[in-house]
Tab-separated table of C-alpha atoms in Angstrom:
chain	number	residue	atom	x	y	z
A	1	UNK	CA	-2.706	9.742	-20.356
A	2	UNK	CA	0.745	9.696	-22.144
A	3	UNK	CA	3.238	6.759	-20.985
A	4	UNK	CA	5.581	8.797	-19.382
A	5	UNK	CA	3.008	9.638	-16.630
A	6	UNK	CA	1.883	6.159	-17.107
A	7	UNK	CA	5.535	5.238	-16.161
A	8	UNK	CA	6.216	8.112	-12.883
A	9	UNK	CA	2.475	6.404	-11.683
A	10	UNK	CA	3.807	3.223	-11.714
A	11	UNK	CA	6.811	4.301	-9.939
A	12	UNK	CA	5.059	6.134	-7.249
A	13	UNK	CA	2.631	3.331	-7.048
A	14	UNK	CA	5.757	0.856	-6.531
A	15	UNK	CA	7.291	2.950	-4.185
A	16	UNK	CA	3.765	3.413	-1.944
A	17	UNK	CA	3.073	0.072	-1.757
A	18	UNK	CA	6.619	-1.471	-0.848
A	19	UNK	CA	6.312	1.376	2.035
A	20	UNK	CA	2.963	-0.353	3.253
A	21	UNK	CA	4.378	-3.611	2.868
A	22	UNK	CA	7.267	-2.234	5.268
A	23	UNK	CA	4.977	-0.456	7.758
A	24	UNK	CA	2.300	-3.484	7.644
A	25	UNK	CA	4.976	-6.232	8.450
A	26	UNK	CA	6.698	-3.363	11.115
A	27	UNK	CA	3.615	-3.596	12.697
A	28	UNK	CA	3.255	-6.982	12.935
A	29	UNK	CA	6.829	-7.520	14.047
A	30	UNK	CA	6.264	-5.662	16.774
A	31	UNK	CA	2.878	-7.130	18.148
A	32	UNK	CA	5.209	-10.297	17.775
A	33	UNK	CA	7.847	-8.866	19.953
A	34	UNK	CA	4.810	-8.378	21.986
A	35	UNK	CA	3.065	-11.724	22.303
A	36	UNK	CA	6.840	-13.231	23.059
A	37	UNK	CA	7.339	-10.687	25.818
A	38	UNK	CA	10.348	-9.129	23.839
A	39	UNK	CA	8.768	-5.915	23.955
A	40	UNK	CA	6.688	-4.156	27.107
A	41	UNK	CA	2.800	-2.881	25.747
A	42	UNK	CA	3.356	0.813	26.534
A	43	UNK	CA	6.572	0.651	24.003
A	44	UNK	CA	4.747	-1.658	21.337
A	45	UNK	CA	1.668	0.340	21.312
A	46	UNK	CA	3.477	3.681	20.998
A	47	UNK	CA	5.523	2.025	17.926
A	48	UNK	CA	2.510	1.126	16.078
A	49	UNK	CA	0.409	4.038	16.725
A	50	UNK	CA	3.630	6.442	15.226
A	51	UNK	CA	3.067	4.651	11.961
A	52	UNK	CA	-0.853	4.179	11.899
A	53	UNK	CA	-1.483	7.523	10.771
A	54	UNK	CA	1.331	7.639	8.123
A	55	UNK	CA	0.121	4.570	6.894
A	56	UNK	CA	-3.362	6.203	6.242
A	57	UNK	CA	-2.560	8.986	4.279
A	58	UNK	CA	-0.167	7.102	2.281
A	59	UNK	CA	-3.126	3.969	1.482
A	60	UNK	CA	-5.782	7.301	0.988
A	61	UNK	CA	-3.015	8.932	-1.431
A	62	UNK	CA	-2.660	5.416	-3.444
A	63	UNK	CA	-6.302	4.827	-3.396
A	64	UNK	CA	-7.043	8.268	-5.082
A	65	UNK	CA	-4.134	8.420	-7.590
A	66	UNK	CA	-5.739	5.492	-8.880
A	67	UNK	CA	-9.205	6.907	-9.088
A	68	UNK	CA	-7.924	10.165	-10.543
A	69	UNK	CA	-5.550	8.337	-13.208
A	70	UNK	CA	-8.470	6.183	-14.197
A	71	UNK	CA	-7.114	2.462	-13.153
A	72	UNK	CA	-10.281	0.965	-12.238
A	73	UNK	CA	-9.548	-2.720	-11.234
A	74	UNK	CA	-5.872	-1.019	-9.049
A	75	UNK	CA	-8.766	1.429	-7.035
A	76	UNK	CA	-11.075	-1.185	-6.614
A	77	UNK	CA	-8.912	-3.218	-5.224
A	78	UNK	CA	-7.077	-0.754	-2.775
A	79	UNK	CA	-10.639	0.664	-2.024
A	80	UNK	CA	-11.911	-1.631	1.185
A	81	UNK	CA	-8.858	-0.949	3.167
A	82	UNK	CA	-9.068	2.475	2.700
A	83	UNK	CA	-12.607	2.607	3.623
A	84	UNK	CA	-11.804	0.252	6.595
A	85	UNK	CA	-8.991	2.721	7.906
A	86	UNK	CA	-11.589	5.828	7.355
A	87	UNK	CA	-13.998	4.153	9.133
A	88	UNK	CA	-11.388	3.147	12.229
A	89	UNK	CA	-10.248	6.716	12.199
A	90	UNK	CA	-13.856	8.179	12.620
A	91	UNK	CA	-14.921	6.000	15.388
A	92	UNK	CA	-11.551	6.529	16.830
A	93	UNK	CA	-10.615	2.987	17.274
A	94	UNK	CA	-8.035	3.078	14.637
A	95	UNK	CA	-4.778	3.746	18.023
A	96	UNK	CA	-4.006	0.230	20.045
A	97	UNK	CA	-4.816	0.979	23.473
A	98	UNK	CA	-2.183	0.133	26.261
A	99	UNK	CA	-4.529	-1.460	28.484
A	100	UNK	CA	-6.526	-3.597	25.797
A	101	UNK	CA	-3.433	-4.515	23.973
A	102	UNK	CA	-3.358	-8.240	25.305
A	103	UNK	CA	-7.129	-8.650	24.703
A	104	UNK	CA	-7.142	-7.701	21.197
A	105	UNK	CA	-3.399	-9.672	19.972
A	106	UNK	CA	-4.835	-12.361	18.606
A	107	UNK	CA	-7.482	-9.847	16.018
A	108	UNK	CA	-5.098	-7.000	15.682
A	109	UNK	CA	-2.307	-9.961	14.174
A	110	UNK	CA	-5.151	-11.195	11.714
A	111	UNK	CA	-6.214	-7.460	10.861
A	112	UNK	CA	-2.631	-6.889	10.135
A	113	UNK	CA	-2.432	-10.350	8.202
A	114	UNK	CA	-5.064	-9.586	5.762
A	115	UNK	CA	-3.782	-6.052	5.086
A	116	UNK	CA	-0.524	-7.561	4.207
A	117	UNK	CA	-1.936	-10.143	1.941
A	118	UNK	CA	-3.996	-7.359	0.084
A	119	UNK	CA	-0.952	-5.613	0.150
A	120	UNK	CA	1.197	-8.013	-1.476
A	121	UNK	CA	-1.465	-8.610	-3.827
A	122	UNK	CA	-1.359	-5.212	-5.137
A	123	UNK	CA	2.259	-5.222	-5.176
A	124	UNK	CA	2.332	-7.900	-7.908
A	125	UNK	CA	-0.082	-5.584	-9.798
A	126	UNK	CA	2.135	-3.177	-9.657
A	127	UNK	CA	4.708	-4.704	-10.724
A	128	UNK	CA	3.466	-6.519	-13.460
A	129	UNK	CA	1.923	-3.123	-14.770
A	130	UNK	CA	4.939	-1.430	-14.167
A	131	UNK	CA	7.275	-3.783	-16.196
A	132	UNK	CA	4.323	-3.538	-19.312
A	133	UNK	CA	4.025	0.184	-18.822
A	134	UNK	CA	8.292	0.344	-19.533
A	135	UNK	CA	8.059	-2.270	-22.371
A	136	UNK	CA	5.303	-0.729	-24.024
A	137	UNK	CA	7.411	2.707	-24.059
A	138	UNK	CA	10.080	1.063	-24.834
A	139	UNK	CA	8.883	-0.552	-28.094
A	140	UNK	CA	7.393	2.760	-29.119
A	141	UNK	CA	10.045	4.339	-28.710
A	142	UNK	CA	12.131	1.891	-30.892
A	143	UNK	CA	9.060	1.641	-33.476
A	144	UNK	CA	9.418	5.294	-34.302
A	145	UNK	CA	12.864	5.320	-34.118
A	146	UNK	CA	13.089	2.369	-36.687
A	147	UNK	CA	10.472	4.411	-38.789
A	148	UNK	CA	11.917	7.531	-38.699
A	149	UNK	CA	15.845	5.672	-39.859
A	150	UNK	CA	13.724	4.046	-42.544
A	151	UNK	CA	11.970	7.100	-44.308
A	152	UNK	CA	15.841	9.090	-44.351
């Protein structure tokens, strides 16, 4: 894989999971809202079920571009969740339900913990991957521009 696709992989993987991050702590802003009485059930649940599906497609999307661009370790790690969410969206469970909303606070909070703490977890990787992806292409990029200025 040449660095520059290294580098826009990076990016988009950056860019993915900050918007998970977002859409993970929306979530659980809202089911706070909730459990404070802020915020009715019929308006909370309809908030986080616009942004379940979205937030599907986008882990699925992240999950593959990691299997396809051969990062191992990165698809391993983003590999339960996604599983997790395919497996709530086949039994159908994966929409809160107005009338069960107060029932199932307290596990939907914890659910939405966990995916944030995986979440931020593979944002450090991403960073940290993205910052030596750019220095590596950096330096090569100076190494064979001090080569070629040497050979003149």
């Amino acid at each position: 894989m040449s660095w520059d696709w290294e580098l826009i992989l990076w990016v988009w993987a950056l860019v993915s999971v900050m918007s998970l991050v977002g859409l993970c702590l929306y979530q659980l802003i809202t089911l706070s809202d909730l459990e404070f009485d802020y915020i009715n059930p019929f308006d909370s649940s309809a908030r986080i079920n616009a942004v379940v599906i979205p937030e599907f497609l986008l882990q699925a999307l992240l999950c593959a571009s990691f299997l396809l661009t051969w990062h191992w370790f990165s698809f391993l790690l983003a590999l339960p969740v996604t599983c997790y969410h395919l497996n709530l969206y086949l039994k159908r469970r994966h929409l809160v339900d107005v009338t069960e909303i107060f029932r199932s606070l307290n596990s939907e909070k914890k659910y939405r913990i966990i995916k944030l703490a995986l979440y931020v977890t593979l944002f450090v990787i991403v960073i940290y991957r993205l910052v030596l992806t750019a220095v590596t292409l950096l330096m090569d990029d100076e190494d064979v521009n001090f080569i070629n200025s040497r050979t003149l």
